[in-house]
CSV table of C-alpha atoms in Angstrom, one decimal:
chain,number,residue,atom,x,y,z
A,219,MET,CA,205.7,212.7,183.4
A,220,GLY,CA,203.0,215.4,183.3
A,221,HIS,CA,201.0,214.0,180.4
A,222,ARG,CA,198.6,216.5,178.8
A,223,ARG,CA,194.9,215.6,179.3
A,224,ILE,CA,193.2,214.8,176.0
A,225,GLY,CA,190.8,217.7,175.2
A,226,CYS,CA,190.1,220.8,177.3
A,227,PRO,CA,190.8,220.7,181.0
A,228,ASP,CA,187.1,221.4,181.8
A,229,ARG,CA,185.7,218.6,179.7
A,230,PRO,CA,185.2,215.0,180.8
A,231,ILE,CA,187.2,212.5,178.8
A,232,PHE,CA,184.7,210.6,176.7
A,233,LEU,CA,184.9,207.0,175.6
A,234,PHE,CA,185.7,208.0,172.0
A,235,ASP,CA,188.9,209.8,173.3
A,236,TRP,CA,190.2,206.6,175.0
A,237,ILE,CA,189.4,204.5,171.9
A,238,TRP,CA,191.4,206.9,169.8
A,239,PHE,CA,194.2,207.0,172.4
A,240,TYR,CA,194.7,203.3,172.8
A,241,GLU,CA,194.0,202.1,169.2
A,242,ARG,CA,195.8,204.8,167.3
A,243,GLY,CA,198.4,206.1,169.6
A,244,PRO,CA,199.6,209.7,170.2
A,245,ARG,CA,201.9,212.1,168.5
A,246,MET,CA,204.1,213.0,171.4
A,247,THR,CA,206.9,215.4,172.4
A,248,ALA,CA,210.2,213.5,172.3
A,249,VAL,CA,212.0,215.1,175.3
A,250,GLY,CA,210.8,217.2,178.2
A,251,MET,CA,207.7,215.0,177.9
A,252,SER,CA,205.5,217.7,179.4
A,253,ARG,CA,202.7,217.0,177.1
A,254,MET,CA,201.1,214.3,175.0
A,255,THR,CA,199.0,215.0,172.0
A,256,ALA,CA,197.4,212.6,169.6
A,257,SER,CA,196.7,214.9,166.6
A,258,HIS,CA,198.6,214.4,163.4
A,259,THR,CA,197.4,217.9,162.2
A,260,LYS,CA,199.8,220.6,163.2
A,261,ILE,CA,198.7,223.9,164.9
A,262,VAL,CA,200.1,227.3,164.0
A,263,ALA,CA,199.4,230.1,166.5
A,264,THR,CA,199.9,233.8,165.9
A,265,VAL,CA,201.7,235.5,168.8
A,266,GLY,CA,200.3,238.9,169.9
A,267,PRO,CA,199.7,241.0,173.0
A,268,ALA,CA,197.5,238.2,174.5
A,269,SER,CA,200.1,235.5,174.1
A,270,ARG,CA,203.6,236.8,174.0
A,271,SER,CA,204.3,236.5,177.7
A,272,PRO,CA,206.9,233.7,178.5
A,273,GLU,CA,204.3,231.9,180.7
A,274,CYS,CA,201.6,231.9,178.0
A,275,LEU,CA,204.1,230.7,175.3
A,276,VAL,CA,204.9,227.7,177.5
A,277,ARG,CA,201.3,226.9,178.1
A,278,LEU,CA,200.6,227.2,174.4
A,279,ILE,CA,203.3,224.7,173.5
A,280,GLU,CA,202.0,222.3,176.2
A,281,ALA,CA,198.5,222.7,174.7
A,282,GLY,CA,199.7,221.6,171.3
A,283,VAL,CA,201.2,224.5,169.3
A,284,ASP,CA,203.8,223.3,166.8
A,285,VAL,CA,204.6,226.6,165.0
A,286,PHE,CA,204.4,230.1,166.2
A,287,ARG,CA,203.7,232.9,163.8
A,288,ILE,CA,205.2,236.4,164.1
A,289,ASN,CA,203.2,238.9,162.0
A,290,THR,CA,205.5,241.7,160.9
A,291,ALA,CA,202.4,243.7,159.7
A,292,HIS,CA,202.0,244.6,163.4
A,293,GLY,CA,204.5,245.8,166.0
A,294,GLN,CA,208.1,247.0,165.7
A,295,PRO,CA,211.3,245.1,164.8
A,296,ALA,CA,212.5,245.2,168.4
A,297,GLU,CA,209.3,243.7,169.6
A,298,HIS,CA,209.6,240.9,167.0
A,299,ALA,CA,213.1,240.1,168.2
A,300,GLU,CA,212.0,239.9,171.8
A,301,THR,CA,209.1,237.6,170.8
A,302,LEU,CA,211.4,235.3,168.9
A,303,ASP,CA,213.7,235.1,171.9
A,304,ARG,CA,210.8,234.3,174.2
A,305,ILE,CA,209.6,231.6,171.9
A,306,ARG,CA,213.0,229.9,171.9
A,307,GLN,CA,213.3,230.2,175.7
A,308,ALA,CA,209.8,228.6,176.0
A,309,SER,CA,210.8,225.8,173.6
A,310,ARG,CA,213.9,225.0,175.7
A,311,GLN,CA,211.9,225.1,178.9
A,312,VAL,CA,209.3,222.6,177.6
A,313,GLY,CA,212.0,220.5,175.9
A,314,GLN,CA,210.0,220.6,172.7
A,315,PRO,CA,211.2,221.8,169.2
A,316,VAL,CA,208.9,224.5,168.0
A,317,ALA,CA,209.1,226.2,164.6
A,318,VAL,CA,208.8,229.9,163.9
A,319,LEU,CA,207.0,231.4,160.9
A,320,VAL,CA,207.8,235.1,160.3
A,321,ASP,CA,205.0,236.5,158.1
A,322,LEU,CA,206.0,239.4,155.9
A,323,ALA,CA,203.5,242.2,155.7
A,324,GLY,CA,203.5,242.3,151.9
A,325,PRO,CA,202.3,245.1,149.6
A,326,LYS,CA,199.1,245.7,151.5
A,327,ILE,CA,197.2,248.9,150.4
A,328,ARG,CA,195.4,250.8,153.2
A,329,LEU,CA,193.3,253.9,153.4
A,330,GLY,CA,194.9,257.1,154.7
A,331,GLU,CA,193.5,259.1,157.5
A,332,ILE,CA,189.8,260.0,157.1
A,333,PRO,CA,188.6,263.3,158.5
A,334,GLY,CA,186.6,262.4,161.6
A,335,GLY,CA,188.0,258.9,161.5
A,336,GLN,CA,185.2,257.4,159.3
A,337,LEU,CA,183.1,257.9,156.2
A,338,HIS,CA,179.5,256.6,155.7
A,339,CYS,CA,179.3,255.4,152.1
A,340,GLN,CA,175.8,255.5,150.7
A,341,MET,CA,174.6,253.4,147.7
A,342,GLY,CA,175.4,255.3,144.5
A,343,GLN,CA,177.5,257.9,146.2
A,344,ARG,CA,180.6,259.2,144.3
A,345,VAL,CA,183.9,259.0,146.1
A,346,ARG,CA,187.3,260.3,144.8
A,347,PHE,CA,190.7,258.8,145.4
A,348,ILE,CA,193.2,261.7,145.1
A,349,ARG,CA,197.0,262.0,145.2
A,350,SER,CA,197.1,265.0,147.6
A,351,ASN,CA,198.3,264.6,151.2
A,352,GLY,CA,196.8,267.9,152.1
A,353,PRO,CA,193.4,268.7,153.6
A,354,LEU,CA,190.6,266.5,152.2
A,355,LEU,CA,187.3,267.7,150.9
A,356,PRO,CA,184.1,265.7,151.7
A,357,GLY,CA,184.0,262.5,149.7
A,358,GLU,CA,187.8,262.4,149.1
A,359,LEU,CA,190.1,259.6,150.1
A,360,THR,CA,193.8,258.8,150.0
A,361,THR,CA,195.7,255.5,150.3
A,362,THR,CA,199.2,254.3,151.2
A,363,TYR,CA,199.8,253.4,147.6
A,364,PRO,CA,200.7,256.6,145.6
A,365,GLN,CA,200.4,254.8,142.2
A,366,LEU,CA,196.8,253.7,142.8
A,367,ILE,CA,195.4,256.3,140.4
A,368,ASP,CA,197.8,255.2,137.7
A,369,ASP,CA,196.9,251.6,138.0
A,370,LEU,CA,193.1,251.9,138.1
A,371,GLN,CA,191.0,251.9,134.9
A,372,VAL,CA,187.3,252.6,134.4
A,373,GLY,CA,185.3,249.6,135.3
A,374,ASP,CA,187.8,248.3,137.9
A,375,ARG,CA,186.4,247.2,141.3
A,376,LEU,CA,187.6,248.2,144.7
A,377,MET,CA,186.8,246.2,147.8
A,378,LEU,CA,187.4,248.0,151.1
A,379,ALA,CA,187.3,247.2,154.8
A,380,ASP,CA,187.5,243.4,154.3
A,381,GLY,CA,185.0,243.5,151.5
A,382,THR,CA,182.2,245.2,153.5
A,383,VAL,CA,182.3,248.2,151.1
A,384,ALA,CA,182.5,247.9,147.3
A,385,MET,CA,183.1,250.6,144.6
A,386,VAL,CA,183.5,250.7,140.8
A,387,VAL,CA,185.7,253.2,139.0
A,388,ARG,CA,183.5,255.4,136.8
A,389,SER,CA,186.0,258.0,135.6
A,390,ARG,CA,189.6,259.0,136.0
A,391,SER,CA,192.0,261.9,135.4
A,392,ALA,CA,195.7,262.6,136.0
A,393,ASP,CA,195.1,263.4,139.7
A,394,TYR,CA,192.1,261.3,140.8
A,395,VAL,CA,189.8,258.4,140.1
A,396,GLU,CA,186.1,258.8,140.8
A,397,CYS,CA,184.3,255.7,142.1
A,398,GLU,CA,180.6,254.8,142.6
A,399,VAL,CA,179.6,253.0,145.8
A,400,VAL,CA,177.9,249.7,144.8
A,401,GLN,CA,177.9,248.2,148.3
A,402,PRO,CA,177.3,250.7,151.1
A,403,GLY,CA,179.0,250.7,154.5
A,404,ILE,CA,181.3,252.5,156.8
A,405,LEU,CA,185.0,253.1,156.1
A,406,ARG,CA,187.5,253.9,158.8
A,407,SER,CA,191.0,255.2,158.7
A,408,ARG,CA,193.8,252.7,157.8
A,409,GLN,CA,191.4,249.9,156.7
A,410,GLY,CA,192.5,247.7,153.8
A,411,VAL,CA,191.9,248.2,150.1
A,412,ASN,CA,191.7,245.2,147.8
A,413,LEU,CA,191.7,245.5,144.0
A,414,PRO,CA,190.4,242.2,142.5
A,415,GLY,CA,191.8,241.6,139.0
A,416,VAL,CA,193.7,244.9,138.9
A,417,ARG,CA,197.4,244.5,137.8
A,418,LEU,CA,199.4,246.6,140.2
A,419,SER,CA,202.9,247.9,139.8
A,420,LEU,CA,203.7,247.2,143.4
A,421,PRO,CA,206.9,245.1,144.0
A,422,ALA,CA,206.5,241.7,145.6
A,423,LEU,CA,208.9,242.9,148.4
A,424,SER,CA,208.8,246.3,149.9
A,425,GLU,CA,211.9,247.8,151.7
A,426,ALA,CA,210.3,246.9,155.0
A,427,ASP,CA,209.7,243.3,153.9
A,428,THR,CA,213.3,243.0,152.6
A,429,ALA,CA,214.6,244.2,156.0
A,430,SER,CA,212.3,241.7,157.8
A,431,ALA,CA,213.4,238.8,155.6
A,432,ARG,CA,217.1,239.5,156.2
A,433,TRP,CA,216.5,239.7,159.9
A,434,ALA,CA,214.6,236.4,159.9
A,435,ALA,CA,217.4,234.7,157.9
A,436,GLN,CA,220.1,236.1,160.3
A,437,GLN,CA,218.1,234.7,163.2
A,438,SER,CA,217.7,231.2,161.6
A,439,VAL,CA,213.9,231.5,161.5
A,440,ASP,CA,212.4,228.4,160.1
A,441,PHE,CA,209.7,229.7,157.7
A,442,LEU,CA,209.1,233.0,156.0
A,443,GLY,CA,205.6,233.8,154.8
A,444,LEU,CA,205.5,235.7,151.4
A,445,SER,CA,202.3,237.7,151.2
A,446,PHE,CA,200.2,238.5,148.1
A,447,VAL,CA,202.2,236.1,145.8
A,448,ARG,CA,201.1,236.7,142.2
A,449,ARG,CA,203.5,234.6,140.2
A,450,PRO,CA,206.3,232.0,140.8
A,451,GLU,CA,208.9,234.7,140.1
A,452,ASP,CA,207.9,236.4,143.4
A,453,VAL,CA,209.0,233.3,145.3
A,454,SER,CA,212.2,233.1,143.3
A,455,MET,CA,213.0,236.8,144.1
A,456,LEU,CA,212.7,236.1,147.8
A,457,ARG,CA,214.7,232.9,147.5
A,458,GLU,CA,217.5,234.8,145.7
A,459,LEU,CA,217.5,237.4,148.6
A,460,LEU,CA,217.9,234.6,151.1
A,461,ARG,CA,220.6,232.7,149.1
A,462,PRO,CA,223.7,234.2,150.9
A,463,TYR,CA,222.5,232.9,154.3
A,464,PRO,CA,223.9,229.5,155.5
A,465,SER,CA,220.5,228.2,156.7
A,466,PRO,CA,217.8,230.3,155.1
A,467,PRO,CA,214.1,230.0,156.1
A,468,GLN,CA,211.8,227.9,153.9
A,469,ILE,CA,209.4,230.0,151.9
A,470,VAL,CA,205.7,229.8,152.6
A,471,ALA,CA,203.7,231.2,149.6
A,472,LYS,CA,200.5,232.8,150.7
A,473,ILE,CA,197.7,232.4,148.2
A,474,GLU,CA,195.4,235.4,148.4
A,475,LYS,CA,195.3,236.9,144.9
A,476,PRO,CA,193.3,235.8,141.8
A,477,GLU,CA,196.5,236.0,139.8
A,478,ALA,CA,198.1,233.3,142.0
A,479,LEU,CA,195.3,230.9,141.2
A,480,GLN,CA,196.0,231.3,137.5
A,481,GLN,CA,199.6,230.1,138.1
A,482,LEU,CA,198.9,227.9,141.1
A,483,GLU,CA,200.9,224.8,140.2
A,484,ALA,CA,204.0,226.9,139.3
A,485,ILE,CA,203.8,228.8,142.6
A,486,VAL,CA,203.3,225.6,144.6
A,487,ARG,CA,206.3,224.0,142.9
A,488,ALA,CA,208.5,227.2,143.5
A,489,ALA,CA,207.6,227.4,147.2
A,490,ASP,CA,208.6,225.1,150.2
A,491,ALA,CA,205.1,225.4,151.7
A,492,VAL,CA,201.8,227.1,151.0
A,493,MET,CA,199.3,229.0,153.1
A,494,VAL,CA,195.6,229.4,152.1
A,495,ALA,CA,195.2,232.9,153.4
A,496,ARG,CA,191.5,233.2,153.3
A,497,GLY,CA,191.2,236.7,154.6
A,498,ASP,CA,192.3,238.6,151.5
A,499,LEU,CA,191.6,235.7,149.3
A,500,GLY,CA,187.9,235.8,150.3
A,501,VAL,CA,187.8,239.5,149.3
A,502,GLU,CA,189.8,239.3,146.1
A,503,THR,CA,187.8,236.3,144.8
A,504,ASP,CA,184.1,235.5,145.0
A,505,ILE,CA,183.4,234.5,148.6
A,506,ALA,CA,180.9,231.9,147.3
A,507,GLN,CA,183.8,230.0,145.7
A,508,ILE,CA,186.2,230.1,148.6
A,509,ALA,CA,185.6,226.5,149.8
A,510,ILE,CA,186.2,225.2,146.3
A,511,VAL,CA,189.3,227.3,145.8
A,512,GLN,CA,190.6,226.0,149.2
A,513,LYS,CA,190.2,222.4,148.0
A,514,GLN,CA,192.0,223.2,144.7
A,515,ILE,CA,194.9,224.7,146.5
A,516,VAL,CA,195.2,221.8,149.0
A,517,ALA,CA,195.0,219.3,146.1
A,518,ALA,CA,197.8,221.0,144.3
A,519,CYS,CA,199.9,220.9,147.5
A,520,ARG,CA,199.2,217.2,147.9
A,521,GLN,CA,200.2,216.5,144.4
A,522,TRP,CA,203.6,218.4,144.7
A,523,ARG,CA,204.1,217.4,148.3
A,524,ARG,CA,204.2,220.8,149.8
A,525,PRO,CA,202.9,221.3,153.4
A,526,VAL,CA,199.8,223.4,153.3
A,527,ILE,CA,198.4,225.7,156.1
A,528,ILE,CA,194.7,226.7,156.2
A,529,ALA,CA,194.4,230.2,157.8
A,530,THR,CA,192.0,232.9,158.8
A,531,GLN,CA,188.8,232.9,160.9
A,532,MET,CA,189.1,229.2,161.8
A,533,LEU,CA,187.8,229.7,165.3
A,534,GLU,CA,187.2,233.5,165.1
A,535,SER,CA,184.4,233.6,167.6
A,536,MET,CA,186.8,232.3,170.3
A,537,THR,CA,188.6,235.6,170.2
A,538,ASN,CA,185.8,236.7,172.6
A,539,GLU,CA,183.8,233.6,173.4
A,540,GLN,CA,184.5,230.4,175.2
A,541,LEU,CA,183.3,228.1,172.4
A,542,PRO,CA,183.4,228.3,168.6
A,543,THR,CA,180.4,228.3,166.4
A,544,ARG,CA,179.2,225.0,164.9
A,545,ALA,CA,180.2,226.3,161.5
A,546,GLU,CA,183.8,227.1,162.7
A,547,ALA,CA,184.2,223.6,164.2
A,548,THR,CA,183.0,222.2,160.9
A,549,ASP,CA,185.4,224.4,159.0
A,550,VAL,CA,188.4,223.1,160.9
A,551,ALA,CA,187.3,219.5,160.5
A,552,ASN,CA,186.7,220.0,156.7
A,553,ALA,CA,190.2,221.5,156.3
A,554,ILE,CA,191.6,218.4,157.9
A,555,LEU,CA,189.5,216.2,155.7
A,556,ASP,CA,190.7,218.1,152.7
A,557,GLY,CA,194.2,217.2,153.5
A,558,ALA,CA,195.6,220.2,155.3
A,559,ASP,CA,198.9,219.7,157.1
A,560,ALA,CA,198.2,222.5,159.6
A,561,CYS,CA,195.5,224.9,160.7
A,562,MET,CA,196.3,228.4,161.9
A,563,LEU,CA,194.9,230.6,164.6
A,564,SER,CA,195.2,234.4,164.1
A,565,ALA,CA,193.3,236.8,166.3
A,566,GLU,CA,192.2,233.9,168.5
A,567,THR,CA,195.7,233.6,170.0
A,568,ALA,CA,197.1,237.1,169.2
A,569,VAL,CA,194.4,239.2,170.9
A,570,GLY,CA,191.9,236.7,172.1
A,571,HIS,CA,190.8,236.4,175.7
A,572,ASN,CA,191.8,232.7,176.0
A,573,PRO,CA,194.6,231.8,173.6
A,574,VAL,CA,195.3,228.4,175.3
A,575,GLY,CA,191.6,227.5,175.1
A,576,ALA,CA,191.5,228.2,171.4
A,577,VAL,CA,194.5,225.9,170.8
A,578,GLU,CA,193.0,223.2,172.9
A,579,MET,CA,189.7,223.4,171.0
A,580,MET,CA,191.5,223.1,167.7
A,581,HIS,CA,193.3,220.1,169.1
A,582,ARG,CA,190.0,218.5,170.1
A,583,ILE,CA,188.5,219.0,166.7
A,584,ALA,CA,191.6,217.4,165.1
A,585,LEU,CA,191.3,214.4,167.4
A,586,ALA,CA,187.7,213.9,166.5
A,587,THR,CA,188.3,214.3,162.7
A,588,GLU,CA,191.5,212.4,161.9
A,589,PRO,CA,190.1,208.9,162.3
A,590,PHE,CA,188.0,209.6,159.2
A,591,ASP,CA,190.4,211.7,157.0
A,592,ARG,CA,191.7,208.8,154.9
A,593,THR,CA,188.1,208.0,153.9
A,594,TYR,CA,187.6,211.4,152.4
A,595,LEU,CA,191.0,212.1,150.9
A,596,PRO,CA,190.8,211.3,147.2
A,597,PRO,CA,193.7,209.3,145.7
A,598,THR,CA,196.2,211.4,143.8
A,599,GLU,CA,198.9,210.6,141.3
A,600,GLU,CA,201.9,212.0,143.2
A,601,PRO,CA,205.1,212.7,141.4
A,602,ALA,CA,208.4,211.6,142.9
A,603,ALA,CA,209.5,213.7,145.8
A,604,GLU,CA,211.8,216.5,144.6
A,605,GLY,CA,215.4,216.2,145.9
A,606,LEU,CA,214.8,212.7,147.2
A,607,ASP,CA,216.7,209.7,146.0
A,608,PRO,CA,214.4,207.2,144.2
A,609,VAL,CA,215.7,204.4,146.3
A,610,THR,CA,214.7,206.3,149.4
A,611,GLU,CA,211.4,207.1,147.9
A,612,ALA,CA,210.6,203.5,147.3
A,613,THR,CA,211.9,202.3,150.6
A,614,ALA,CA,210.0,205.0,152.5
A,615,ARG,CA,206.7,204.0,150.9
A,616,ALA,CA,207.4,200.3,151.7
A,617,ALA,CA,208.3,201.1,155.3
A,618,GLY,CA,205.0,203.0,155.8
A,619,GLN,CA,202.9,200.3,154.3
A,620,LEU,CA,204.7,197.7,156.4
A,621,ALA,CA,204.2,199.8,159.6
A,622,ASP,CA,200.5,200.2,158.8
A,623,GLN,CA,200.1,196.5,158.1
A,624,LEU,CA,201.9,195.4,161.3
A,625,GLU,CA,200.0,198.1,163.3
A,626,ALA,CA,203.4,199.3,164.6
A,627,LYS,CA,203.3,202.0,167.3
A,628,MET,CA,206.2,204.0,165.8
A,629,LEU,CA,207.9,204.6,162.4
A,630,LEU,CA,211.3,206.0,163.2
A,631,VAL,CA,213.5,207.8,160.6
A,632,ALA,CA,216.7,209.7,160.8
A,633,THR,CA,217.0,212.5,158.2
A,634,ALA,CA,219.6,215.2,157.6
A,635,THR,CA,217.3,217.6,155.7
A,636,GLY,CA,213.8,216.4,156.6
A,637,ALA,CA,213.0,215.4,153.0
A,638,THR,CA,212.4,211.7,154.0
A,639,ALA,CA,210.2,212.7,156.9
A,640,LEU,CA,208.2,215.0,154.6
A,641,CYS,CA,207.8,212.1,152.1
A,642,LEU,CA,206.4,209.9,154.9
A,643,SER,CA,204.1,212.7,156.0
A,644,LYS,CA,202.6,213.2,152.6
A,645,TYR,CA,201.7,209.5,152.3
A,646,ARG,CA,199.4,210.0,155.3
A,647,PHE,CA,200.4,206.7,156.9
A,648,ARG,CA,198.5,206.0,160.1
A,649,VAL,CA,201.5,205.1,162.2
A,650,PRO,CA,203.1,208.1,164.0
A,651,VAL,CA,206.4,209.1,162.4
A,652,TRP,CA,209.3,210.1,164.8
A,653,GLY,CA,212.0,212.0,163.0
A,654,ALA,CA,215.5,212.3,164.3
A,655,SER,CA,218.2,214.7,162.9
A,656,PRO,CA,221.5,216.1,164.0
A,657,SER,CA,220.3,219.4,162.6
A,658,GLU,CA,218.2,221.7,164.9
A,659,ALA,CA,216.8,223.5,161.9
A,660,THR,CA,215.6,220.2,160.4
A,661,LEU,CA,213.9,219.2,163.7
A,662,ARG,CA,212.1,222.5,163.9
A,663,ARG,CA,210.9,222.3,160.2
A,664,MET,CA,209.5,218.9,160.9
A,665,CYS,CA,207.1,220.6,163.3
A,666,LEU,CA,205.0,221.6,160.2
A,667,TYR,CA,204.9,218.1,158.7
A,668,TRP,CA,201.6,216.2,159.3
A,669,GLY,CA,202.0,213.2,161.6
A,670,VAL,CA,205.7,213.8,162.3
A,671,THR,CA,207.1,214.3,165.8
A,672,PRO,CA,210.7,215.7,166.0
A,673,LEU,CA,213.0,213.6,168.2
A,674,PRO,CA,215.7,215.9,169.5
A,675,ALA,CA,219.0,214.9,171.1
A,676,ALA,CA,218.8,211.5,169.5
A,677,PRO,CA,222.1,209.7,168.5
A,678,THR,CA,222.1,209.5,164.7
A,679,GLU,CA,225.5,208.0,164.2
A,680,ASN,CA,224.2,204.4,164.0
A,681,SER,CA,220.8,202.8,163.8
A,682,THR,CA,221.3,200.6,166.9
A,683,ASP,CA,221.8,203.6,169.2
A,684,LEU,CA,219.0,205.5,167.6
A,685,LEU,CA,216.5,202.7,168.0
A,686,ALA,CA,217.5,202.2,171.6
A,687,TYR,CA,217.1,205.9,172.3
A,688,ALA,CA,213.6,206.1,170.7
A,689,ILE,CA,212.4,203.0,172.5
A,690,GLN,CA,213.7,204.3,175.8
A,691,LYS,CA,211.8,207.6,175.3
A,692,GLY,CA,208.7,205.7,174.3
A,693,ARG,CA,208.8,203.5,177.4
A,694,GLN,CA,209.4,206.5,179.7
A,695,LEU,CA,206.1,208.0,178.3
A,696,GLY,CA,204.3,204.7,178.8
A,697,TYR,CA,203.7,204.8,175.0
A,698,LEU,CA,205.7,201.7,174.1
A,699,GLN,CA,205.0,198.4,175.9
A,700,SER,CA,206.4,194.9,175.5
A,701,GLY,CA,205.1,193.4,172.3
A,702,ASP,CA,204.8,196.7,170.5
A,703,ARG,CA,206.5,197.0,167.1
A,704,VAL,CA,208.8,199.8,165.9
A,705,VAL,CA,209.7,200.1,162.3
A,706,LEU,CA,213.0,201.8,161.5
A,707,LEU,CA,213.7,203.4,158.1
A,708,THR,CA,217.5,203.7,157.7
A,709,GLY,CA,220.5,203.1,155.5
A,710,SER,CA,224.1,202.2,155.7
A,711,ASP,CA,224.7,205.9,156.5
A,712,VAL,CA,222.0,206.6,159.0
A,713,THR,CA,221.3,210.3,158.1
A,714,GLY,CA,222.8,210.1,154.6
A,715,ARG,CA,221.1,210.8,151.4
A,716,THR,CA,219.9,207.3,150.7
A,717,HIS,CA,217.5,205.3,153.0
A,718,ASN,CA,217.7,201.7,151.8
A,719,MET,CA,217.0,199.5,154.8
A,720,ILE,CA,213.9,198.7,156.9
A,721,GLN,CA,214.1,197.1,160.3
A,722,VAL,CA,211.2,195.8,162.4
A,723,HIS,CA,211.8,195.6,166.1
A,724,THR,CA,209.5,194.1,168.7
A,725,VAL,CA,209.8,195.7,172.1
A,726,SER,CA,210.4,193.2,174.9
A,727,ALA,CA,211.7,193.3,178.5
A,728,GLY,CA,215.2,192.3,177.4
A,729,SER,CA,215.4,194.2,174.1
A,730,LEU,CA,216.8,197.5,173.1
A,731,GLY,CA,215.7,200.4,175.3
């Protein structure tokens, strides 16, 4: 059966782990059965040079990765296609549905080439941004955005190199803007430029982003990350681009601009999921407020039932070290307590020295945190789930409450689109949800839903066969024993639009499965 050991391989299994395992029960893979993991919080891992080998991808899935991220800001299209193919091969090898998030680069502004490769910026120094692509004089800079000089006004701020260098525009002309350094530091070629509060004429989708989005839709990718969202119309523009495709990716709106915070609710409603992209967000906004902003975004996603991913520097030190800092471990735990559906690893798995170790560490932190998350999640007045039949809504809530009350080991649901599974996920019931669907796309999308395990290859034509199949798989794992209860949420049409029936089944030697 090859059950995955709880925690890192080099750590003893403590009593707390066993208490969690036996009292709460695990979220498990449904077929293949090569791993067992108890965390409800999903793990997103960025694929890069350190992790894109077929062998490493398999190990990452076994360690607990639910969603792989392909960042189109790095690498070439042919490399991205090869990575996608390897992910799908690894998923088949493990027997575990795994989702793929293709992250569009977005309108990121970067510095041009700097003579000598770097520029030491002194406090009070004057620096000019010019249009020319010719030889640069000392103190002159260019960027990848030709309209920068047109968009900047006197008094605007520029944050460069991830906010380590700051400037303020002091004067401008038709061909340049002159800035004063107010936070000194070293600039290097191709580093990022952020313009907090500056209204840019950049389109939401570049030509490269459009090509990447169409490729992702053609390849039936599950999620598409839209970078630097400023308004809900940006999401609508991408959705319109994807409309002709039969099974378009769901759109993940990345919140990293101050303008997005001003229209947060509208953006959350327009998107299918949200990412708190703290890298650029921490530069574009006051870093002292980033924790509060994160909580506000997560609360909005909880209200409108959108899965939310917390990203950037979660276990950053594990890019080079064996263990995270105490602050990083606390950061991951607080994201879970805030109500995040998923936490994302970036450099840790893309270029880190031990990608699998980083995933295992995030899994350990989730295990230690999740028993307490209900205590700290504030109640919220949630609207009815969009696109969900009100009968299904009421029945799903009742099924979850019943499963919790009976201390059931499994809440089983068949769903055509995943909407009912998402509804159960956002209620944060303590009983693990197993979701079955005849649609492979739906199974993969459920990989992002908190507390939901996709159950592939399950018969969904009638509830009797579905229940027997799930119980059989649970018994094969040693997860279901005689006397355990399974709650089935179903309807007259098992995967139809309306779920209007609840069944409670007690596992016994002579029962189903």
